[in-house]
PDB file of C-alpha atoms in Angstrom:
ATOM      1  CA  MET A1405      39.080  67.677 185.920  1.00 57.00           C
ATOM      2  CA  THR A1406      35.614  67.262 187.424  1.00 63.00           C
ATOM      3  CA  GLN A1407      33.241  64.421 186.608  1.00 61.00           C
ATOM      4  CA  ASN A1408      30.928  66.769 184.692  1.00 66.00           C
ATOM      5  CA  THR A1409      33.835  68.067 182.631  1.00 64.00           C
ATOM      6  CA  GLU A1410      34.967  64.528 181.853  1.00 61.00           C
ATOM      7  CA  ASP A1411      31.441  63.570 180.800  1.00 67.00           C
ATOM      8  CA  SER A1412      31.215  66.673 178.620  1.00 86.00           C
ATOM      9  CA  GLU A1413      34.538  65.910 176.913  1.00 81.00           C
ATOM     10  CA  ALA A1414      33.501  62.302 176.349  1.00 81.00           C
ATOM     11  CA  GLU A1415      30.254  63.491 174.781  1.00 82.00           C
ATOM     12  CA  ARG A1416      32.140  65.884 172.487  1.00 84.00           C
ATOM     13  CA  ASN A1417      34.435  63.065 171.404  1.00 81.00           C
ATOM     14  CA  ARG A1418      31.443  60.777 170.747  1.00 85.00           C
ATOM     15  CA  ARG A1419      29.665  63.413 168.619  1.00 88.00           C
ATOM     16  CA  HIS A1420      32.874  64.143 166.747  1.00 86.00           C
ATOM     17  CA  ALA A1421      33.349  60.456 165.920  1.00 80.00           C
ATOM     18  CA  GLU A1422      29.746  60.194 164.689  1.00 82.00           C
ATOM     19  CA  GLU A1423      30.075  63.328 162.538  1.00 83.00           C
ATOM     20  CA  ARG A1424      33.342  62.126 160.975  1.00 82.00           C
ATOM     21  CA  LYS A1425      31.786  58.722 160.296  1.00 82.00           C
ATOM     22  CA  ALA A1426      28.904  60.408 158.459  1.00 74.00           C
ATOM     23  CA  VAL A1427      31.322  62.577 156.459  1.00 71.00           C
ATOM     24  CA  LYS A1428      33.376  59.515 155.452  1.00 77.00           C
ATOM     25  CA  ALA A1429      30.237  57.739 154.281  1.00 69.00           C
ATOM     26  CA  GLU A1430      29.326  60.741 152.124  1.00 70.00           C
ATOM     27  CA  ARG A1431      32.836  60.912 150.662  1.00 72.00           C
ATOM     28  CA  ASP A1432      32.853  57.190 149.924  1.00 67.00           C
ATOM     29  CA  VAL A1433      29.662  57.617 147.884  1.00 74.00           C
ATOM     30  CA  MET A1434      31.066  60.677 146.114  1.00 66.00           C
ATOM     31  CA  MET A1435      34.380  58.992 145.265  1.00 65.00           C
ATOM     32  CA  GLN A1436      32.582  56.041 143.673  1.00 74.00           C
ATOM     33  CA  SER A1437      31.393  58.426 140.948  1.00 70.00           C
ATOM     34  CA  LYS A1438      34.912  59.802 140.273  1.00 62.00           C
ATOM     35  CA  THR A1439      36.211  57.261 137.813  1.00 68.00           C
ATOM     36  CA  GLN A1440      37.822  59.311 135.041  1.00 67.00           C
ATOM     37  CA  THR A1441      41.562  59.790 134.666  1.00 71.00           C
ATOM     38  CA  GLY A1442      43.769  61.358 132.024  1.00 85.00           C
ATOM     39  CA  GLY A1443      45.653  64.515 131.232  1.00 95.00           C
ATOM     40  CA  LEU A1444      44.452  67.779 132.731  1.00 97.00           C
ATOM     41  CA  LEU A1445      44.775  71.372 131.599  1.00 98.00           C
ATOM     42  CA  LEU A1446      45.443  73.475 134.693  1.00 98.00           C
ATOM     43  CA  ILE A1447      45.641  77.263 134.958  1.00 98.00           C
ATOM     44  CA  HIS A1448      47.091  79.370 137.785  1.00 98.00           C
ATOM     45  CA  THR A1449      46.176  83.018 137.315  1.00 98.00           C
ATOM     46  CA  GLY A1450      45.247  86.130 139.282  1.00 98.00           C
ATOM     47  CA  ALA A1451      47.048  89.147 140.727  1.00 96.00           C
ATOM     48  CA  GLY A1452      48.419  87.359 143.782  1.00 96.00           C
ATOM     49  CA  LYS A1453      51.873  85.866 144.216  1.00 94.00           C
ATOM     50  CA  GLY A1454      52.298  82.116 143.776  1.00 96.00           C
ATOM     51  CA  LYS A1455      51.224  81.266 140.240  1.00 97.00           C
ATOM     52  CA  SER A1456      54.602  80.119 138.945  1.00 96.00           C
ATOM     53  CA  THR A1457      55.435  78.720 142.378  1.00 96.00           C
ATOM     54  CA  ALA A1458      52.373  76.462 142.176  1.00 97.00           C
ATOM     55  CA  GLY A1459      53.296  75.345 138.667  1.00 98.00           C
ATOM     56  CA  PHE A1460      56.858  74.502 139.639  1.00 97.00           C
ATOM     57  CA  GLY A1461      55.569  72.693 142.701  1.00 97.00           C
ATOM     58  CA  MET A1462      53.495  70.466 140.435  1.00 98.00           C
ATOM     59  CA  ALA A1463      56.571  69.836 138.295  1.00 98.00           C
ATOM     60  CA  ALA A1464      58.477  68.758 141.410  1.00 97.00           C
ATOM     61  CA  ARG A1465      55.579  66.492 142.378  1.00 97.00           C
ATOM     62  CA  ALA A1466      55.697  64.834 138.947  1.00 98.00           C
ATOM     63  CA  LEU A1467      59.430  64.237 139.378  1.00 97.00           C
ATOM     64  CA  GLY A1468      58.701  62.586 142.697  1.00 97.00           C
ATOM     65  CA  TRP A1469      56.695  59.970 140.805  1.00 97.00           C
ATOM     66  CA  GLY A1470      59.459  59.393 138.268  1.00 97.00           C
ATOM     67  CA  GLN A1471      57.634  61.270 135.527  1.00 97.00           C
ATOM     68  CA  ARG A1472      59.330  63.368 132.864  1.00 98.00           C
ATOM     69  CA  VAL A1473      58.701  67.090 132.747  1.00 98.00           C
ATOM     70  CA  GLY A1474      58.940  69.833 130.140  1.00 98.00           C
ATOM     71  CA  ILE A1475      59.132  73.497 131.159  1.00 98.00           C
ATOM     72  CA  VAL A1476      58.975  76.597 128.963  1.00 97.00           C
ATOM     73  CA  GLN A1477      59.450  80.014 130.583  1.00 95.00           C
ATOM     74  CA  TYR A1478      57.974  82.768 128.467  1.00 95.00           C
ATOM     75  CA  ILE A1479      58.775  86.093 130.117  1.00 87.00           C
ATOM     76  CA  LYS A1480      61.314  86.078 132.896  1.00 75.00           C
ATOM     77  CA  GLY A1481      64.403  85.820 130.740  1.00 72.00           C
ATOM     78  CA  LYS A1482      67.836  84.425 131.421  1.00 72.00           C
ATOM     79  CA  TRP A1483      68.187  85.570 135.025  1.00 77.00           C
ATOM     80  CA  ILE A1484      69.176  82.928 137.549  1.00 86.00           C
ATOM     81  CA  THR A1485      66.322  81.575 139.665  1.00 91.00           C
ATOM     82  CA  GLY A1486      66.050  78.901 142.313  1.00 94.00           C
ATOM     83  CA  GLU A1487      63.774  76.812 140.113  1.00 93.00           C
ATOM     84  CA  ARG A1488      66.264  76.969 137.244  1.00 92.00           C
ATOM     85  CA  ARG A1489      69.060  75.805 139.563  1.00 94.00           C
ATOM     86  CA  PHE A1490      66.886  73.067 141.059  1.00 96.00           C
ATOM     87  CA  PHE A1491      65.490  71.525 137.888  1.00 96.00           C
ATOM     88  CA  ALA A1492      68.936  71.556 136.266  1.00 94.00           C
ATOM     89  CA  ARG A1493      69.761  68.763 138.721  1.00 96.00           C
ATOM     90  CA  PHE A1494      67.434  66.420 136.821  1.00 97.00           C
ATOM     91  CA  PRO A1495      68.763  66.460 133.246  1.00 96.00           C
ATOM     92  CA  ASP A1496      67.355  63.006 132.512  1.00 96.00           C
ATOM     93  CA  GLN A1497      63.849  63.914 133.662  1.00 97.00           C
ATOM     94  CA  VAL A1498      63.468  67.621 132.875  1.00 98.00           C
ATOM     95  CA  ARG A1499      63.629  69.558 129.652  1.00 97.00           C
ATOM     96  CA  LEU A1500      63.870  73.231 130.594  1.00 96.00           C
ATOM     97  CA  GLU A1501      63.660  75.988 127.972  1.00 95.00           C
ATOM     98  CA  ILE A1502      64.085  79.577 129.199  1.00 92.00           C
ATOM     99  CA  MET A1503      62.817  81.540 126.217  1.00 88.00           C
ATOM    100  CA  GLY A1504      61.788  84.972 127.481  1.00 76.00           C
ATOM    101  CA  GLU A1505      63.722  88.172 126.963  1.00 67.00           C
ATOM    102  CA  GLY A1506      62.826  89.538 130.376  1.00 56.00           C
ATOM    103  CA  PHE A1507      60.045  91.722 131.729  1.00 56.00           C
ATOM    104  CA  THR A1508      58.375  93.947 129.155  1.00 55.00           C
ATOM    105  CA  TRP A1509      59.366  97.107 131.034  1.00 51.00           C
ATOM    106  CA  ASP A1510      62.995  96.032 130.702  1.00 58.00           C
ATOM    107  CA  THR A1511      63.028  95.035 127.036  1.00 62.00           C
ATOM    108  CA  GLN A1512      60.874  97.943 125.777  1.00 69.00           C
ATOM    109  CA  ASP A1513      60.944  96.231 122.387  1.00 80.00           C
ATOM    110  CA  ARG A1514      57.640  94.679 121.315  1.00 88.00           C
ATOM    111  CA  ALA A1515      58.997  93.086 118.132  1.00 89.00           C
ATOM    112  CA  ARG A1516      61.692  91.347 120.154  1.00 89.00           C
ATOM    113  CA  ASP A1517      59.153  90.179 122.729  1.00 90.00           C
ATOM    114  CA  VAL A1518      56.821  88.844 120.025  1.00 92.00           C
ATOM    115  CA  ALA A1519      59.666  86.917 118.401  1.00 93.00           C
ATOM    116  CA  ALA A1520      60.686  85.433 121.766  1.00 92.00           C
ATOM    117  CA  ALA A1521      57.096  84.418 122.558  1.00 95.00           C
ATOM    118  CA  GLN A1522      56.631  82.772 119.190  1.00 96.00           C
ATOM    119  CA  ALA A1523      59.879  80.845 119.599  1.00 95.00           C
ATOM    120  CA  ALA A1524      58.709  79.763 123.046  1.00 96.00           C
ATOM    121  CA  TRP A1525      55.379  78.610 121.618  1.00 98.00           C
ATOM    122  CA  GLU A1526      57.177  76.436 119.062  1.00 97.00           C
ATOM    123  CA  LYS A1527      59.087  74.802 121.923  1.00 98.00           C
ATOM    124  CA  SER A1528      55.812  74.384 123.772  1.00 98.00           C
ATOM    125  CA  LEU A1529      54.241  72.599 120.812  1.00 98.00           C
ATOM    126  CA  GLU A1530      57.227  70.249 120.669  1.00 98.00           C
ATOM    127  CA  MET A1531      56.842  69.376 124.339  1.00 98.00           C
ATOM    128  CA  ILE A1532      53.087  68.948 124.113  1.00 98.00           C
ATOM    129  CA  ALA A1533      53.572  66.510 121.231  1.00 98.00           C
ATOM    130  CA  ASP A1534      56.515  64.684 122.841  1.00 98.00           C
ATOM    131  CA  PRO A1535      55.226  61.284 124.085  1.00 97.00           C
ATOM    132  CA  GLU A1536      58.163  61.044 126.492  1.00 97.00           C
ATOM    133  CA  LEU A1537      56.913  63.976 128.606  1.00 98.00           C
ATOM    134  CA  ASP A1538      54.190  63.462 131.197  1.00 98.00           C
ATOM    135  CA  PHE A1539      53.805  67.034 132.509  1.00 98.00           C
ATOM    136  CA  VAL A1540      54.391  70.326 130.677  1.00 98.00           C
ATOM    137  CA  LEU A1541      54.592  73.687 132.422  1.00 98.00           C
ATOM    138  CA  LEU A1542      54.069  76.791 130.277  1.00 98.00           C
ATOM    139  CA  ASP A1543      55.182  79.475 132.701  1.00 97.00           C
ATOM    140  CA  GLU A1544      53.777  82.959 132.002  1.00 96.00           C
ATOM    141  CA  LEU A1545      52.063  81.911 128.772  1.00 98.00           C
ATOM    142  CA  ASN A1546      49.078  83.939 129.982  1.00 98.00           C
ATOM    143  CA  VAL A1547      51.219  87.091 129.949  1.00 96.00           C
ATOM    144  CA  ALA A1548      52.315  86.486 126.348  1.00 96.00           C
ATOM    145  CA  LEU A1549      48.652  86.116 125.384  1.00 97.00           C
ATOM    146  CA  ARG A1550      47.673  89.180 127.401  1.00 96.00           C
ATOM    147  CA  TYR A1551      49.989  91.326 125.265  1.00 95.00           C
ATOM    148  CA  ASP A1552      48.859  89.652 122.023  1.00 96.00           C
ATOM    149  CA  TYR A1553      52.315  88.227 121.363  1.00 96.00           C
ATOM    150  CA  LEU A1554      50.647  85.012 120.187  1.00 97.00           C
ATOM    151  CA  ASP A1555      47.551  84.123 118.195  1.00 98.00           C
ATOM    152  CA  LEU A1556      44.988  83.093 120.833  1.00 98.00           C
ATOM    153  CA  ASP A1557      42.960  80.988 118.400  1.00 98.00           C
ATOM    154  CA  LYS A1558      46.020  78.912 117.500  1.00 98.00           C
ATOM    155  CA  VAL A1559      46.897  78.390 121.152  1.00 98.00           C
ATOM    156  CA  VAL A1560      43.329  77.330 121.985  1.00 98.00           C
ATOM    157  CA  ALA A1561      43.246  74.954 119.002  1.00 98.00           C
ATOM    158  CA  ALA A1562      46.526  73.313 120.003  1.00 98.00           C
ATOM    159  CA  LEU A1563      45.426  72.867 123.603  1.00 98.00           C
ATOM    160  CA  THR A1564      42.013  71.576 122.541  1.00 97.00           C
ATOM    161  CA  ASN A1565      43.724  68.878 120.481  1.00 96.00           C
ATOM    162  CA  ARG A1566      46.425  68.102 123.059  1.00 96.00           C
ATOM    163  CA  PRO A1567      47.334  64.473 123.893  1.00 95.00           C
ATOM    164  CA  ARG A1568      44.785  63.216 126.388  1.00 91.00           C
ATOM    165  CA  ASP A1569      47.340  61.481 128.587  1.00 94.00           C
ATOM    166  CA  LYS A1570      49.419  64.602 129.322  1.00 96.00           C
ATOM    167  CA  HIS A1571      49.052  67.215 132.043  1.00 98.00           C
ATOM    168  CA  ILE A1572      49.639  70.838 130.995  1.00 98.00           C
ATOM    169  CA  CYS A1573      49.886  73.716 133.456  1.00 98.00           C
ATOM    170  CA  ILE A1574      49.716  77.376 132.380  1.00 98.00           C
ATOM    171  CA  THR A1575      50.617  80.272 134.656  1.00 98.00           C
ATOM    172  CA  GLY A1576      50.386  84.062 134.559  1.00 97.00           C
ATOM    173  CA  ARG A1577      47.882  86.728 135.432  1.00 97.00           C
ATOM    174  CA  ASP A1578      44.940  87.691 133.227  1.00 97.00           C
ATOM    175  CA  ALA A1579      44.243  84.250 131.791  1.00 98.00           C
ATOM    176  CA  LYS A1580      42.057  84.449 128.706  1.00 98.00           C
ATOM    177  CA  PRO A1581      38.426  83.354 129.189  1.00 98.00           C
ATOM    178  CA  GLU A1582      38.771  80.938 126.274  1.00 98.00           C
ATOM    179  CA  LEU A1583      41.574  79.084 128.076  1.00 98.00           C
ATOM    180  CA  MET A1584      39.746  79.056 131.398  1.00 98.00           C
ATOM    181  CA  GLU A1585      36.714  77.552 129.685  1.00 98.00           C
ATOM    182  CA  LEU A1586      38.882  74.831 128.203  1.00 98.00           C
ATOM    183  CA  ALA A1587      40.744  73.974 131.423  1.00 98.00           C
ATOM    184  CA  GLU A1588      39.720  71.343 133.950  1.00 97.00           C
ATOM    185  CA  LEU A1589      41.218  73.363 136.810  1.00 98.00           C
ATOM    186  CA  VAL A1590      41.504  77.131 137.233  1.00 98.00           C
ATOM    187  CA  THR A1591      42.931  78.680 140.393  1.00 98.00           C
ATOM    188  CA  GLU A1592      42.980  82.431 140.901  1.00 98.00           C
ATOM    189  CA  MET A1593      45.596  83.823 143.279  1.00 97.00           C
ATOM    190  CA  ARG A1594      44.262  86.836 145.189  1.00 96.00           C
ATOM    191  CA  MET A1595      46.718  89.305 146.667  1.00 93.00           C
ATOM    192  CA  VAL A1596      46.021  90.268 150.270  1.00 94.00           C
ATOM    193  CA  LYS A1597      49.454  91.614 151.199  1.00 93.00           C
ATOM    194  CA  HIS A1598      52.787  91.695 149.401  1.00 89.00           C
ATOM    195  CA  PRO A1599      56.238  92.526 150.826  1.00 86.00           C
ATOM    196  CA  PHE A1600      57.023  94.765 147.832  1.00 83.00           C
ATOM    197  CA  GLN A1601      54.290  97.119 149.030  1.00 86.00           C
ATOM    198  CA  GLN A1602      56.206  97.371 152.307  1.00 89.00           C
ATOM    199  CA  GLY A1603      59.474  98.322 150.651  1.00 90.00           C
ATOM    200  CA  ILE A1604      60.923  94.800 150.714  1.00 90.00           C
ATOM    201  CA  LYS A1605      62.664  93.721 147.520  1.00 90.00           C
ATOM    202  CA  ALA A1606      62.501  90.276 145.929  1.00 86.00           C
ATOM    203  CA  GLN A1607      64.643  87.734 147.748  1.00 89.00           C
ATOM    204  CA  ARG A1608      66.355  84.462 146.894  1.00 90.00           C
ATOM    205  CA  GLY A1609      64.449  81.339 147.818  1.00 87.00           C
ATOM    206  CA  VAL A1610      61.150  83.182 148.199  1.00 87.00           C
ATOM    207  CA  ASP A1611      60.661  85.200 145.022  1.00 86.00           C
ATOM    208  CA  PHE A1612      63.205  83.680 142.621  1.00 85.00           C
TER     209      PHE A1612
END
């Protein structure tokens, strides 16, 4: 390495250190204003893959901190999934209710789907009210609302009046605007590519 190159690299390192120092100072000021804590309403929606995965990841994170978790699955039915197998290992920390009857194109029975969604909502209300649970995941609730299986106004009212020390995560595409307005966090998954479009079927450990 020549002397000029060494000088140039040293100058880059000096500028980098100065820039990072300025960024840290800005962040320190910003963080001083972030003083609130408490339960959050979080929504993962959009057409891309990863909505339920993100929700279950948050549930695993809560377990890592010794918190207790409630999970209600609205749509996917009784089929065996990796998350079902995993969370069953924590019976003292996780309450898992698999309430769906399966995908709507499989059931082809709206009355049955409505009844399953309403039963799932009752379980959801129990978990939301349960002071022993720190984090509640309502997986695919957005889908149940999309098909009008539940009364949106009642869902919004219950979530508006939720305990303020509890985190609630809702997943599923086509989240209702009323829920997104209420939530503190909304993430939209955008699909860029999907293996199904390439003729690859769902696989263990990746899709279920």
